[in-house]
mmCIF file of C-alpha atoms in Angstrom:
data_model
loop_
_atom_site.group_PDB
_atom_site.id
_atom_site.type_symbol
_atom_site.label_atom_id
_atom_site.label_comp_id
_atom_site.label_asym_id
_atom_site.label_seq_id
_atom_site.Cartn_x
_atom_site.Cartn_y
_atom_site.Cartn_z
ATOM 1 C CA MET A 10 129.046 73.312 301.942
ATOM 2 C CA SER A 11 126.172 75.586 301.295
ATOM 3 C CA ALA A 12 122.696 74.560 299.977
ATOM 4 C CA PRO A 13 122.366 74.641 296.171
ATOM 5 C CA GLY A 14 121.774 78.175 294.883
ATOM 6 C CA LEU A 15 123.042 79.649 298.119
ATOM 7 C CA GLN A 16 126.709 79.707 297.545
ATOM 8 C CA GLY A 17 129.052 82.588 297.478
ATOM 9 C CA LEU A 18 131.738 82.353 294.876
ATOM 10 C CA ARG A 19 129.942 80.395 292.111
ATOM 11 C CA PRO A 20 126.978 82.763 291.621
ATOM 12 C CA TRP A 21 129.437 85.689 291.801
ATOM 13 C CA ILE A 22 131.462 84.205 288.883
ATOM 14 C CA VAL A 23 128.293 83.234 286.931
ATOM 15 C CA GLN A 24 126.974 86.806 287.305
ATOM 16 C CA ARG A 25 130.144 88.245 285.800
ATOM 17 C CA ILE A 26 130.466 85.706 282.961
ATOM 18 C CA SER A 27 126.789 86.085 282.039
ATOM 19 C CA ALA A 28 127.161 89.868 282.082
ATOM 20 C CA ALA A 29 130.092 89.628 279.670
ATOM 21 C CA PHE A 30 128.158 87.270 277.327
ATOM 22 C CA ILE A 31 125.042 89.530 277.470
ATOM 23 C CA THR A 32 127.144 92.564 276.547
ATOM 24 C CA LEU A 33 128.818 90.718 273.613
ATOM 25 C CA PHE A 34 125.474 89.396 272.367
ATOM 26 C CA VAL A 35 123.706 92.719 272.498
ATOM 27 C CA LEU A 36 126.607 94.245 270.498
ATOM 28 C CA TYR A 37 126.414 91.431 267.910
ATOM 29 C CA PHE A 38 122.602 91.590 267.824
ATOM 30 C CA THR A 39 122.550 95.376 267.301
ATOM 31 C CA LEU A 40 125.130 95.128 264.549
ATOM 32 C CA ALA A 41 123.193 92.243 262.900
ATOM 33 C CA ILE A 42 119.770 93.986 262.833
ATOM 34 C CA SER A 43 121.306 97.246 261.635
ATOM 35 C CA GLN A 44 122.258 95.360 258.472
ATOM 36 C CA PHE A 45 118.650 94.300 257.760
ATOM 37 C CA GLU A 46 117.439 95.748 254.447
ATOM 38 C CA THR A 47 113.892 95.902 255.715
ATOM 39 C CA PHE A 48 112.982 95.604 259.295
ATOM 40 C CA ASP A 49 110.131 93.055 259.228
ATOM 41 C CA PHE A 50 109.072 89.784 260.781
ATOM 42 C CA ALA A 51 110.292 87.663 257.875
ATOM 43 C CA HIS A 52 113.806 89.044 258.139
ATOM 44 C CA TRP A 53 113.783 88.628 261.947
ATOM 45 C CA GLN A 54 112.583 85.092 261.641
ATOM 46 C CA GLY A 55 115.116 84.253 258.943
ATOM 47 C CA TRP A 56 117.950 85.711 261.075
ATOM 48 C CA LEU A 57 116.901 83.688 264.050
ATOM 49 C CA ALA A 58 116.481 80.470 262.091
ATOM 50 C CA THR A 59 120.192 80.198 261.190
ATOM 51 C CA PRO A 60 121.827 77.797 263.660
ATOM 52 C CA VAL A 61 124.506 80.182 264.980
ATOM 53 C CA ASN A 62 122.000 82.967 265.746
ATOM 54 C CA ASN A 63 119.458 80.462 267.121
ATOM 55 C CA ILE A 64 122.013 78.960 269.545
ATOM 56 C CA ALA A 65 123.399 82.382 270.416
ATOM 57 C CA MET A 66 119.905 83.673 271.282
ATOM 58 C CA ALA A 67 119.237 80.555 273.297
ATOM 59 C CA LEU A 68 122.465 81.109 275.272
ATOM 60 C CA PHE A 69 121.481 84.769 275.603
ATOM 61 C CA ILE A 70 118.097 83.842 277.161
ATOM 62 C CA VAL A 71 119.822 81.453 279.564
ATOM 63 C CA ALA A 72 122.398 84.112 280.477
ATOM 64 C CA VAL A 73 119.844 86.836 281.038
ATOM 65 C CA LEU A 74 117.669 84.628 283.194
ATOM 66 C CA TRP A 75 120.613 83.239 285.231
ATOM 67 C CA HIS A 76 121.920 86.729 285.678
ATOM 68 C CA ALA A 77 118.537 87.937 286.730
ATOM 69 C CA TRP A 78 118.161 85.056 289.201
ATOM 70 C CA ILE A 79 121.418 85.896 290.941
ATOM 71 C CA GLY A 80 120.508 89.587 291.107
ATOM 72 C CA VAL A 81 117.080 88.933 292.510
ATOM 73 C CA ARG A 82 118.491 86.428 294.887
ATOM 74 C CA ASP A 83 120.936 89.045 296.152
ATOM 75 C CA VAL A 84 118.178 91.584 296.656
ATOM 76 C CA ILE A 85 116.140 89.083 298.610
ATOM 77 C CA LEU A 86 119.134 88.109 300.690
ATOM 78 C CA ASP A 87 119.716 91.755 301.552
ATOM 79 C CA TYR A 88 116.251 92.942 302.261
ATOM 80 C CA VAL A 89 114.084 89.939 303.250
ATOM 81 C CA PRO A 90 115.276 88.403 306.541
ATOM 82 C CA PRO A 91 112.245 86.215 307.373
ATOM 83 C CA VAL A 92 113.167 82.729 306.102
ATOM 84 C CA VAL A 93 109.611 81.704 305.132
ATOM 85 C CA LEU A 94 109.015 84.861 303.157
ATOM 86 C CA ARG A 95 112.463 84.448 301.545
ATOM 87 C CA MET A 96 111.691 80.867 300.470
ATOM 88 C CA PHE A 97 108.314 81.980 299.035
ATOM 89 C CA LEU A 98 109.974 84.750 296.990
ATOM 90 C CA TYR A 99 112.662 82.373 295.812
ATOM 91 C CA THR A 100 110.072 79.907 294.604
ATOM 92 C CA PHE A 101 107.958 82.655 292.938
ATOM 93 C CA MET A 102 110.954 84.209 291.230
ATOM 94 C CA MET A 103 112.349 80.874 290.167
ATOM 95 C CA SER A 104 108.967 79.888 288.701
ATOM 96 C CA VAL A 105 108.705 83.177 286.736
ATOM 97 C CA LEU A 106 112.274 83.030 285.410
ATOM 98 C CA LEU A 107 112.212 79.324 284.631
ATOM 99 C CA GLY A 108 108.819 79.668 282.924
ATOM 100 C CA SER A 109 110.011 82.620 280.797
ATOM 101 C CA GLY A 110 113.097 80.704 279.851
ATOM 102 C CA LEU A 111 111.402 77.511 278.799
ATOM 103 C CA TRP A 112 108.830 79.605 276.828
ATOM 104 C CA GLY A 113 111.588 81.496 275.038
ATOM 105 C CA LEU A 114 113.630 78.346 274.338
ATOM 106 C CA ARG A 115 110.536 76.578 273.032
ATOM 107 C CA ALA A 116 109.872 79.403 270.557
ATOM 108 C CA LEU A 117 113.454 79.263 269.341
ATOM 109 C CA PHE A 118 113.337 75.467 269.000
ATOM 110 C CA LYS A 119 110.087 75.559 267.093
ATOM 111 C CA LEU A 120 111.554 78.154 264.716
ATOM 112 C CA HIS A 121 114.644 76.004 264.182
ATOM 113 C CA VAL A 122 112.767 72.740 263.366
ATOM 114 C CA ALA A 123 110.148 74.631 261.223
ATOM 115 C CA MET B 16 128.770 126.913 318.012
ATOM 116 C CA ARG B 17 125.549 124.786 318.069
ATOM 117 C CA PHE B 18 125.417 121.057 318.616
ATOM 118 C CA LYS B 19 122.611 118.482 318.580
ATOM 119 C CA ILE B 20 123.681 115.369 320.386
ATOM 120 C CA TYR B 21 121.943 112.043 320.596
ATOM 121 C CA ARG B 22 121.068 111.232 324.180
ATOM 122 C CA TYR B 23 119.850 107.971 325.529
ATOM 123 C CA ASN B 24 120.088 106.453 328.967
ATOM 124 C CA PRO B 25 118.193 103.110 328.945
ATOM 125 C CA GLU B 26 117.761 103.344 332.740
ATOM 126 C CA THR B 27 115.914 106.620 332.659
ATOM 127 C CA ASP B 28 114.823 107.389 329.096
ATOM 128 C CA LYS B 29 111.963 105.693 327.282
ATOM 129 C CA GLU B 30 113.294 106.755 323.917
ATOM 130 C CA PRO B 31 116.412 108.442 322.542
ATOM 131 C CA TYR B 32 116.204 112.169 321.869
ATOM 132 C CA MET B 33 118.497 114.887 320.396
ATOM 133 C CA LYS B 34 119.653 117.471 322.970
ATOM 134 C CA GLU B 35 120.845 120.908 321.916
ATOM 135 C CA TYR B 36 123.969 122.490 323.223
ATOM 136 C CA VAL B 37 125.741 125.798 322.579
ATOM 137 C CA LEU B 38 129.494 126.159 323.019
ATOM 138 C CA GLN B 39 130.762 129.717 323.275
ATOM 139 C CA ASP B 40 134.479 129.064 323.694
ATOM 140 C CA VAL B 41 135.354 127.710 320.214
ATOM 141 C CA ARG B 42 138.964 128.374 319.372
ATOM 142 C CA PRO B 43 140.734 127.849 316.060
ATOM 143 C CA GLY B 44 142.071 124.360 315.474
ATOM 144 C CA MET B 45 139.672 122.676 317.906
ATOM 145 C CA MET B 46 138.525 119.167 317.122
ATOM 146 C CA LEU B 47 135.065 117.740 317.800
ATOM 147 C CA LEU B 48 136.385 115.803 320.729
ATOM 148 C CA ASP B 49 137.669 119.033 322.377
ATOM 149 C CA ALA B 50 134.165 120.461 321.988
ATOM 150 C CA LEU B 51 132.562 117.305 323.499
ATOM 151 C CA LEU B 52 134.924 117.447 326.475
ATOM 152 C CA LEU B 53 133.944 121.107 327.070
ATOM 153 C CA LEU B 54 130.257 120.236 326.658
ATOM 154 C CA LYS B 55 130.795 117.480 329.244
ATOM 155 C CA GLU B 56 131.867 120.161 331.703
ATOM 156 C CA GLN B 57 128.469 121.820 331.036
ATOM 157 C CA ASP B 58 126.539 118.542 331.290
ATOM 158 C CA SER B 59 128.440 115.761 333.101
ATOM 159 C CA THR B 60 125.735 113.175 332.139
ATOM 160 C CA LEU B 61 126.924 113.240 328.452
ATOM 161 C CA GLY B 62 128.555 109.901 327.718
ATOM 162 C CA PHE B 63 131.104 109.194 325.027
ATOM 163 C CA ARG B 64 134.356 107.143 324.747
ATOM 164 C CA CYS B 65 137.757 108.646 324.141
ATOM 165 C CA SER B 66 141.324 107.837 324.974
ATOM 166 C CA CYS B 67 144.376 108.881 322.896
ATOM 167 C CA ARG B 68 142.964 112.082 321.412
ATOM 168 C CA GLU B 69 145.049 111.713 318.265
ATOM 169 C CA GLY B 70 143.323 109.155 316.015
ATOM 170 C CA VAL B 71 145.327 106.192 317.147
ATOM 171 C CA CYS B 72 143.208 104.242 319.628
ATOM 172 C CA GLY B 73 139.908 104.346 317.694
ATOM 173 C CA SER B 74 137.729 104.817 320.799
ATOM 174 C CA ASP B 75 135.690 107.872 319.714
ATOM 175 C CA GLY B 76 134.146 106.630 316.491
ATOM 176 C CA MET B 77 130.765 108.319 316.051
ATOM 177 C CA ASN B 78 128.366 109.609 313.452
ATOM 178 C CA ILE B 79 129.134 113.249 312.761
ATOM 179 C CA ASN B 80 126.635 115.220 310.563
ATOM 180 C CA GLY B 81 125.646 111.847 308.971
ATOM 181 C CA THR B 82 129.162 110.540 308.325
ATOM 182 C CA ASN B 83 131.143 108.298 310.610
ATOM 183 C CA GLY B 84 134.410 109.488 311.885
ATOM 184 C CA LEU B 85 136.740 109.928 314.852
ATOM 185 C CA ALA B 86 135.801 112.935 316.936
ATOM 186 C CA CYS B 87 139.439 113.544 317.938
ATOM 187 C CA ILE B 88 140.564 114.179 314.342
ATOM 188 C CA THR B 89 137.508 115.961 313.001
ATOM 189 C CA PRO B 90 138.110 119.712 312.924
ATOM 190 C CA LEU B 91 135.173 121.822 314.078
ATOM 191 C CA SER B 92 135.908 124.301 311.336
ATOM 192 C CA GLY B 93 134.758 121.891 308.623
ATOM 193 C CA LEU B 94 131.369 121.091 310.254
ATOM 194 C CA LYS B 95 128.065 122.558 309.422
ATOM 195 C CA GLU B 96 125.915 123.860 312.310
ATOM 196 C CA PRO B 97 124.204 122.581 314.195
ATOM 197 C CA VAL B 98 126.634 119.747 314.382
ATOM 198 C CA GLU B 99 124.578 116.585 314.717
ATOM 199 C CA VAL B 100 126.428 113.832 316.638
ATOM 200 C CA ARG B 101 124.977 110.317 316.893
ATOM 201 C CA PRO B 102 126.347 106.951 317.947
ATOM 202 C CA MET B 103 127.691 104.746 315.135
ATOM 203 C CA PRO B 104 124.746 103.161 313.310
ATOM 204 C CA ARG B 105 123.387 99.615 313.811
ATOM 205 C CA LEU B 106 125.251 98.773 317.015
ATOM 206 C CA PRO B 107 123.322 98.584 320.382
ATOM 207 C CA VAL B 108 123.566 101.840 322.331
ATOM 208 C CA ILE B 109 124.806 101.425 325.867
ATOM 209 C CA ARG B 110 124.399 105.153 326.656
ATOM 210 C CA ASP B 111 124.409 108.334 324.570
ATOM 211 C CA LEU B 112 127.283 107.974 322.088
ATOM 212 C CA ILE B 113 128.675 104.835 323.625
ATOM 213 C CA VAL B 114 127.797 101.683 321.620
ATOM 214 C CA ASP B 115 128.270 98.004 322.347
ATOM 215 C CA MET B 116 131.157 96.947 320.174
ATOM 216 C CA GLU B 117 130.651 93.225 320.857
ATOM 217 C CA PRO B 118 128.932 92.402 317.521
ATOM 218 C CA PHE B 119 131.827 94.097 315.737
ATOM 219 C CA TYR B 120 134.464 92.233 317.770
ATOM 220 C CA LYS B 121 132.618 88.952 317.098
ATOM 221 C CA GLN B 122 133.048 89.531 313.409
ATOM 222 C CA TYR B 123 136.723 90.091 313.968
ATOM 223 C CA ARG B 124 137.038 86.886 315.968
ATOM 224 C CA ASP B 125 135.206 84.998 313.231
ATOM 225 C CA VAL B 126 137.972 85.624 310.725
ATOM 226 C CA LYS B 127 140.611 84.114 313.077
ATOM 227 C CA PRO B 128 142.821 87.167 313.075
ATOM 228 C CA TYR B 129 146.101 85.399 313.911
ATOM 229 C CA LEU B 130 148.764 83.559 312.072
ATOM 230 C CA THR B 131 148.102 79.847 311.684
ATOM 231 C CA VAL B 132 151.229 77.805 311.091
ATOM 232 C CA LYS B 133 151.103 74.059 310.643
ATOM 233 C CA ASP B 134 154.803 73.345 310.224
ATOM 234 C CA PRO B 135 156.878 73.086 313.356
ATOM 235 C CA LEU B 136 157.574 76.689 314.565
ATOM 236 C CA PRO B 137 161.157 77.915 314.145
ATOM 237 C CA GLU B 138 163.083 78.621 317.270
ATOM 238 C CA VAL B 139 163.364 82.371 316.741
ATOM 239 C CA GLU B 140 160.984 83.869 314.287
ATOM 240 C CA LEU B 141 158.936 83.309 311.119
ATOM 241 C CA LYS B 142 160.780 85.118 308.413
ATOM 242 C CA GLN B 143 159.248 87.104 305.637
ATOM 243 C CA SER B 144 160.820 88.864 302.664
ATOM 244 C CA PRO B 145 160.423 92.663 302.437
ATOM 245 C CA GLU B 146 158.283 92.080 299.266
ATOM 246 C CA ASP B 147 155.889 89.754 301.061
ATOM 247 C CA ARG B 148 155.791 92.124 304.020
ATOM 248 C CA GLU B 149 154.865 95.008 301.716
ATOM 249 C CA LYS B 150 151.705 93.113 300.685
ATOM 250 C CA LEU B 151 150.333 93.704 304.166
ATOM 251 C CA ASP B 152 150.604 97.502 303.902
ATOM 252 C CA GLY B 153 147.173 99.068 303.958
ATOM 253 C CA MET B 154 145.737 96.254 306.013
ATOM 254 C CA TYR B 155 147.621 95.871 309.309
ATOM 255 C CA GLU B 156 147.126 99.615 310.114
ATOM 256 C CA CYS B 157 143.430 99.132 311.078
ATOM 257 C CA ILE B 158 142.691 100.596 314.529
ATOM 258 C CA MET B 159 139.322 98.773 314.828
ATOM 259 C CA CYS B 160 137.313 101.917 315.396
ATOM 260 C CA GLY B 161 134.184 100.451 313.640
ATOM 261 C CA CYS B 162 133.626 103.493 311.422
ATOM 262 C CA CYS B 163 133.739 101.438 308.218
ATOM 263 C CA THR B 164 131.598 98.489 309.286
ATOM 264 C CA THR B 165 128.879 100.611 310.812
ATOM 265 C CA SER B 166 128.663 102.835 307.724
ATOM 266 C CA CYS B 167 128.163 99.828 305.502
ATOM 267 C CA PRO B 168 124.585 99.224 304.274
ATOM 268 C CA SER B 169 125.265 95.516 303.932
ATOM 269 C CA PHE B 170 126.128 95.471 307.545
ATOM 270 C CA TRP B 171 122.910 97.344 308.402
ATOM 271 C CA TRP B 172 120.905 94.751 306.445
ATOM 272 C CA ASN B 173 122.693 91.624 307.722
ATOM 273 C CA PRO B 174 124.668 92.588 310.811
ATOM 274 C CA ASP B 175 124.711 89.018 312.116
ATOM 275 C CA LYS B 176 125.790 87.273 308.907
ATOM 276 C CA PHE B 177 127.902 89.714 306.778
ATOM 277 C CA LEU B 178 131.335 90.046 308.358
ATOM 278 C CA GLY B 179 131.716 93.788 307.562
ATOM 279 C CA PRO B 180 134.623 95.628 305.977
ATOM 280 C CA ALA B 181 136.844 95.743 309.086
ATOM 281 C CA ALA B 182 136.845 92.017 309.657
ATOM 282 C CA LEU B 183 137.187 91.279 305.990
ATOM 283 C CA LEU B 184 140.180 93.585 305.831
ATOM 284 C CA GLN B 185 141.725 91.432 308.550
ATOM 285 C CA ALA B 186 140.695 88.268 306.702
ATOM 286 C CA ALA B 187 142.582 89.522 303.640
ATOM 287 C CA ARG B 188 145.526 90.523 305.856
ATOM 288 C CA PHE B 189 146.007 86.911 306.905
ATOM 289 C CA ILE B 190 145.091 85.381 303.540
ATOM 290 C CA LEU B 191 147.827 87.457 301.913
ATOM 291 C CA ASP B 192 150.389 86.854 304.646
ATOM 292 C CA SER B 193 153.131 84.641 303.195
ATOM 293 C CA ARG B 194 153.660 83.072 306.684
ATOM 294 C CA ASP B 195 150.104 81.894 307.167
ATOM 295 C CA GLN B 196 149.326 78.258 306.332
ATOM 296 C CA ALA B 197 145.603 78.165 306.616
ATOM 297 C CA THR B 198 144.753 80.040 303.369
ATOM 298 C CA GLU B 199 142.551 77.249 302.020
ATOM 299 C CA GLU B 200 140.546 77.047 305.295
ATOM 300 C CA ARG B 201 140.157 80.882 305.351
ATOM 301 C CA LEU B 202 138.915 80.958 301.792
ATOM 302 C CA ASP B 203 136.578 78.038 302.310
ATOM 303 C CA ALA B 204 135.054 79.719 305.406
ATOM 304 C CA LEU B 205 134.326 82.854 303.333
ATOM 305 C CA ASP B 206 132.660 81.013 300.408
ATOM 306 C CA ASP B 207 129.163 81.539 301.643
ATOM 307 C CA PRO B 208 126.401 83.892 300.397
ATOM 308 C CA PHE B 209 126.657 86.257 303.450
ATOM 309 C CA LYS B 210 130.068 86.500 305.045
ATOM 310 C CA LEU B 211 131.951 88.005 302.136
ATOM 311 C CA PHE B 212 129.586 88.145 299.120
ATOM 312 C CA ARG B 213 127.120 90.684 300.664
ATOM 313 C CA CYS B 214 129.695 93.357 299.797
ATOM 314 C CA HIS B 215 128.262 95.298 296.839
ATOM 315 C CA THR B 216 131.254 97.661 296.447
ATOM 316 C CA ILE B 217 129.215 100.530 297.934
ATOM 317 C CA MET B 218 132.592 101.894 299.301
ATOM 318 C CA ASN B 219 131.238 103.856 302.327
ATOM 319 C CA CYS B 220 134.028 102.013 304.191
ATOM 320 C CA VAL B 221 136.638 103.633 302.065
ATOM 321 C CA GLN B 222 135.038 106.997 302.408
ATOM 322 C CA VAL B 223 134.941 107.030 306.208
ATOM 323 C CA CYS B 224 138.127 105.157 307.202
ATOM 324 C CA PRO B 225 140.055 107.588 309.367
ATOM 325 C CA LYS B 226 143.344 105.776 308.478
ATOM 326 C CA GLY B 227 142.736 106.038 304.732
ATOM 327 C CA LEU B 228 142.515 102.291 304.298
ATOM 328 C CA ASN B 229 140.634 100.491 301.440
ATOM 329 C CA PRO B 230 138.655 97.527 302.745
ATOM 330 C CA THR B 231 136.777 97.291 299.330
ATOM 331 C CA LYS B 232 140.045 96.580 297.549
ATOM 332 C CA ALA B 233 140.891 93.974 300.167
ATOM 333 C CA ILE B 234 137.520 92.296 299.686
ATOM 334 C CA ASN B 235 138.033 92.327 295.898
ATOM 335 C CA ASP B 236 141.530 90.827 296.478
ATOM 336 C CA ILE B 237 139.918 87.996 298.402
ATOM 337 C CA LYS B 238 137.443 87.345 295.617
ATOM 338 C CA LYS B 239 140.255 87.342 293.037
ATOM 339 C CA ILE B 240 142.247 84.761 295.076
ATOM 340 C CA MET B 241 139.104 82.674 295.422
ATOM 341 C CA VAL B 242 138.641 82.672 291.653
ATOM 342 C CA LYS B 243 142.339 81.768 291.002
ATOM 343 C CA LYS B 244 142.058 78.900 293.524
ATOM 344 C CA SER B 245 138.831 77.582 291.940
ATOM 345 C CA LEU B 246 140.354 77.395 288.463
#
């Protein structure tokens, strides 16, 4: 059994599922904003405030960050052999990605309850 | 015809160097190995491995003008001059074009390249249907020359942890063998961030395999089987 986050099959599956979701969401998102009568902040906010779009965007943020984490993890595994440096980079990248994710989700949540 | 050949004798040379050779007697249909054998008559200190001379034994794997291949089946007519010949990448050099294949053989041993049967063995033979036997085509033909593994960037980056295309082709060969009864154990052993999943489908292995095999497909087959088992 590998340490958490350092497995083989699971991240590989997650990478593919998240890629499929990201593709579908980008298509849906592009189609949705192309229907806007005027492209302004009010329309954008209104679109995001509907529960379906809000949840879809939240899932999109999670999918992008998870996908990015696996990609970055792979690059680090390939190119950074020293364990200490590898651990530092993992921690740094995890902090950046987790911070970005929480910030994005907080914005979405605030919009939804507002 | 002009050649630049990697030379290194750890007992006498501080560093490797490229030595230039000229071969006058080039005849139509000659292979690179024929040229190396003639060059060895000029310079008996030149070291390289060879045996069968017809692409069967896999002894003379080397890097030819930047691409791995077997010298005995590489026609001179298709090579740009000067022909640069180097040992296969990322394996320790013993001398000149002769590399230490031990790290490569270790990867092979790691995948347990033999049938594992838990049931009592039959008296005569383990039978297999022609359809099941067909599933092994494209895998059992590997001659273990090392051209694929040493051309794989994932092997260059993690030679001690990634198993490399040749060993993974053999892992697939036994995972897909209907007679083998250790499929679960084999799959579990490969579910690790390095052994199998460092393969990024770069496909250098497919490009250089002198037997025309497709280790990338075998690796993807293993991944597909893992996904099916995990559902």
